[in-house]
PDB file of C-alpha atoms in Angstrom:
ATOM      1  CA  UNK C   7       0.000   0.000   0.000  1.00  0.00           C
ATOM      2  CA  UNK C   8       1.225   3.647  -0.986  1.00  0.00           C
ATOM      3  CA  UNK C   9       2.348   5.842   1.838  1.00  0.00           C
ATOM      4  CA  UNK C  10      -0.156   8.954   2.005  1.00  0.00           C
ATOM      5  CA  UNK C  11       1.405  11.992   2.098  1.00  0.00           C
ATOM      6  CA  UNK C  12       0.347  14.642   4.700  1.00  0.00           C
ATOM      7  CA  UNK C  13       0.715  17.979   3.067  1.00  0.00           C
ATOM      8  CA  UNK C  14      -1.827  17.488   0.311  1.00  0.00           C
ATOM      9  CA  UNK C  15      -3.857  20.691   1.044  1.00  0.00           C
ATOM     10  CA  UNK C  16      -0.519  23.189   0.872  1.00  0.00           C
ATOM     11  CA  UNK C  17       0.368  20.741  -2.308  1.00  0.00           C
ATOM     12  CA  UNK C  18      -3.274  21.681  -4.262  1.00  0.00           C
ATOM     13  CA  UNK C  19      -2.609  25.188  -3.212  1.00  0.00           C
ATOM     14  CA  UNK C  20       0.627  25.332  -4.749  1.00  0.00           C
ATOM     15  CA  UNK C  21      -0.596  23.353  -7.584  1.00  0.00           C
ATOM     16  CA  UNK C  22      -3.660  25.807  -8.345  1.00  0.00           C
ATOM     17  CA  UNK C  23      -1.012  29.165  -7.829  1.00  0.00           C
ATOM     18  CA  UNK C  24       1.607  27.659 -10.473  1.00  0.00           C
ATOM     19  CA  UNK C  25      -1.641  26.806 -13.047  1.00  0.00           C
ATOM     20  CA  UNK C  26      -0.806  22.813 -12.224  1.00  0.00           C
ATOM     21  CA  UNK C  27      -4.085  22.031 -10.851  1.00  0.00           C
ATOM     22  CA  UNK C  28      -6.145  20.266 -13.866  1.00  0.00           C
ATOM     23  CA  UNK C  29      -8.945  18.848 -14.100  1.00  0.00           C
ATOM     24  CA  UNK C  30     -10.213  15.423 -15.735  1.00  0.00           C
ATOM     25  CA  UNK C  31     -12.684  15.053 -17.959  1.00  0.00           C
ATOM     26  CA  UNK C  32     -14.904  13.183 -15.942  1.00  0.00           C
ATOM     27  CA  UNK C  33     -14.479  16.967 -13.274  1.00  0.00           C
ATOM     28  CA  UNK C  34     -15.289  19.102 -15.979  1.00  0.00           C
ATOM     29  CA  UNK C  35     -18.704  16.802 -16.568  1.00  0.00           C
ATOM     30  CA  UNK C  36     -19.257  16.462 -13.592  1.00  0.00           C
ATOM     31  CA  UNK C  37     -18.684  20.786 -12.155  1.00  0.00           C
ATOM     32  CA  UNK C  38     -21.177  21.734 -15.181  1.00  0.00           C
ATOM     33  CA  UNK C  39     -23.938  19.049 -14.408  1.00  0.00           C
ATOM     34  CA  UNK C  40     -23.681  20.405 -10.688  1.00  0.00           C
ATOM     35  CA  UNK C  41     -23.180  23.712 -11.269  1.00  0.00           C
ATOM     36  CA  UNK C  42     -19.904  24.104  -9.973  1.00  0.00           C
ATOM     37  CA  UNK C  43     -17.159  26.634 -11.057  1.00  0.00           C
ATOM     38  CA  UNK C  44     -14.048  26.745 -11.203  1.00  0.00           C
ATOM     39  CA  UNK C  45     -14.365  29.704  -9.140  1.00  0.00           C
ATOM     40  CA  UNK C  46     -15.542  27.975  -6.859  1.00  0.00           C
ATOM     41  CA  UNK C  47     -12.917  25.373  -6.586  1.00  0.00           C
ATOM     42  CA  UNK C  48     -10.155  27.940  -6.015  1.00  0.00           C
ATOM     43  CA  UNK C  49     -12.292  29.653  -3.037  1.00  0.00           C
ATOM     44  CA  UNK C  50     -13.267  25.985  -1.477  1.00  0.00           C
ATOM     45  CA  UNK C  51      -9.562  25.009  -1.797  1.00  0.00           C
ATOM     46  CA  UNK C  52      -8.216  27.926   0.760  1.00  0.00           C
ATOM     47  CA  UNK C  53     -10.414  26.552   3.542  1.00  0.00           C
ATOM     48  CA  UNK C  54     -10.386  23.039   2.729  1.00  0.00           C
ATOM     49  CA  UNK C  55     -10.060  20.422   5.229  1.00  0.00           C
ATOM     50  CA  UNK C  56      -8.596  16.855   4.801  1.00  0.00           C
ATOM     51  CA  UNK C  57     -11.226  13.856   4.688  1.00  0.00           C
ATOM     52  CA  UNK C  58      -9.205  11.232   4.968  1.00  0.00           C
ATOM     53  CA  UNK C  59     -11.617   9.115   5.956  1.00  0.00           C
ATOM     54  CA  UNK C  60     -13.060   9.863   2.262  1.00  0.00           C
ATOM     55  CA  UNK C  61      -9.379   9.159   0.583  1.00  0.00           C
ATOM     56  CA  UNK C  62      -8.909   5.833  -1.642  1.00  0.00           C
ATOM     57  CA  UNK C  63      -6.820   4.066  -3.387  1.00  0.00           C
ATOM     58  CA  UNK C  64      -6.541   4.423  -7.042  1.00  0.00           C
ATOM     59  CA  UNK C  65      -8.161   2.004  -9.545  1.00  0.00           C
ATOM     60  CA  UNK C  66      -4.331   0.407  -9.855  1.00  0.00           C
ATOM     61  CA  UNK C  67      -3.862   0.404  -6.370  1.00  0.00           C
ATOM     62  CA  UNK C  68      -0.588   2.656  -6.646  1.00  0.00           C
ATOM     63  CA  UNK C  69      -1.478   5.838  -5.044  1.00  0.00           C
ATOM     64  CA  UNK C  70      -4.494   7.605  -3.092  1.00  0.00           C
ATOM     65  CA  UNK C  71      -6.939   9.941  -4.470  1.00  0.00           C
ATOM     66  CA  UNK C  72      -7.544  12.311  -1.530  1.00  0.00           C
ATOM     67  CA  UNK C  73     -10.211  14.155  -0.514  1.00  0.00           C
ATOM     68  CA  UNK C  74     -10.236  17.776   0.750  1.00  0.00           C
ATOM     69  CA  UNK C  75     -13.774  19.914   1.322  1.00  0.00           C
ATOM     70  CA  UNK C  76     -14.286  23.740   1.803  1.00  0.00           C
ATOM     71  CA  UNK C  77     -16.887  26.126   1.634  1.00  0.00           C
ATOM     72  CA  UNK C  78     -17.164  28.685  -1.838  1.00  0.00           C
ATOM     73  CA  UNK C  79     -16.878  32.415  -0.902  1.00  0.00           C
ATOM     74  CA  UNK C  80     -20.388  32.803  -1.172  1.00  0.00           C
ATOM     75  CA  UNK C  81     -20.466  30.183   1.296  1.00  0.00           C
ATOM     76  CA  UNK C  82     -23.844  28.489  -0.636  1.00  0.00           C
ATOM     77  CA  UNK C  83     -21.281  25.443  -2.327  1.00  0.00           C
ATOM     78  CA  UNK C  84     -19.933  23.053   0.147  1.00  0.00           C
ATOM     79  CA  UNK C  85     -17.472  21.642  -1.886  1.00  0.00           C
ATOM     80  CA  UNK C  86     -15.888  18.010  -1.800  1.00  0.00           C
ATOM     81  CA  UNK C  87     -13.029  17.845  -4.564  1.00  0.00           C
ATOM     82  CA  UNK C  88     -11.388  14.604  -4.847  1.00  0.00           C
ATOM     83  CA  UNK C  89      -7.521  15.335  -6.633  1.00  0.00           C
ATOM     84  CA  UNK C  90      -4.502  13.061  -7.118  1.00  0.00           C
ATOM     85  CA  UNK C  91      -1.100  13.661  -7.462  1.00  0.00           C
ATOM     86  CA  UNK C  92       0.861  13.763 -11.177  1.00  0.00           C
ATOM     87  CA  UNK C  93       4.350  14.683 -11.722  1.00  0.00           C
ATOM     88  CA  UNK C  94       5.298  17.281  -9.269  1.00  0.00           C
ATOM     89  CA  UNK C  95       3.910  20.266  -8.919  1.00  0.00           C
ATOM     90  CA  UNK C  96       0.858  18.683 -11.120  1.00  0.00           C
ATOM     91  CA  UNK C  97      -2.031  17.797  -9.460  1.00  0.00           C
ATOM     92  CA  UNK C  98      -5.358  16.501 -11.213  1.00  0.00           C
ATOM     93  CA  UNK C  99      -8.473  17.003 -10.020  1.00  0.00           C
ATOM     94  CA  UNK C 100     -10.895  13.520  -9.981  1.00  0.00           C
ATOM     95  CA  UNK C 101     -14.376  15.625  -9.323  1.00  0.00           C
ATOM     96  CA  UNK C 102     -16.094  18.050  -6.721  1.00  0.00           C
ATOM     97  CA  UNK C 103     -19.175  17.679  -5.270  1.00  0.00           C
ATOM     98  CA  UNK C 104     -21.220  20.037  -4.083  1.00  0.00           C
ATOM     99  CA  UNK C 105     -22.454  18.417  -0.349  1.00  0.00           C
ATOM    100  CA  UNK C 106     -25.511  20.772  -0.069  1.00  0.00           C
ATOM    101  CA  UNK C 107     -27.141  19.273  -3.315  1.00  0.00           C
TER     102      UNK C 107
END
């Protein structure tokens, strides 16, 4: 099993300040069926939390996709984004989900 690393929320802020933060396919899909910008992804990820409890293992079993939530500035999107780590500083985001739909 992968080790997890610790600093993932200072790693997707670095990632989304350098322009390294990208997002799949499947996000994109899935931010315009729920109404999610990507706005709203930059404001949720300076006050996200870890959820590790919400992290899993890849499809390959070879690293973690972890999961970080924060709040939108507007505070009405409660946001769960799910992101994995590429080739450093990349990061790609899996999806967000918006836990007050």
């Amino acid at each position: 099993m992968p080790i997890k690393k610790v600093t993932v929320i200072q790693d997707v802020i670095t990632a989304l300040e350098g322009g390294a933060l990208i997002p799949s396919k499947h996000a994109l899909l899935q931010m315009k069926e729920r109404n999610i910008d990507l706005s709203d992804v930059e404001e949720a990820v300076y006050r996200a939390v870890r959820e590790e409890q919400k992290d899993s293992l890849t499809e390959q079993g070879m690293d973690w996709k972890y999961a970080i939530r924060g709040m939108n500035d507007n505070g009405d999107k409660d946001l769960r984004l799910v992101v994995v780590y590429l080739d450093a500083p990349k990061m790609l985001l899996v999806t967000a989900i918006d836990k007050n739909k």
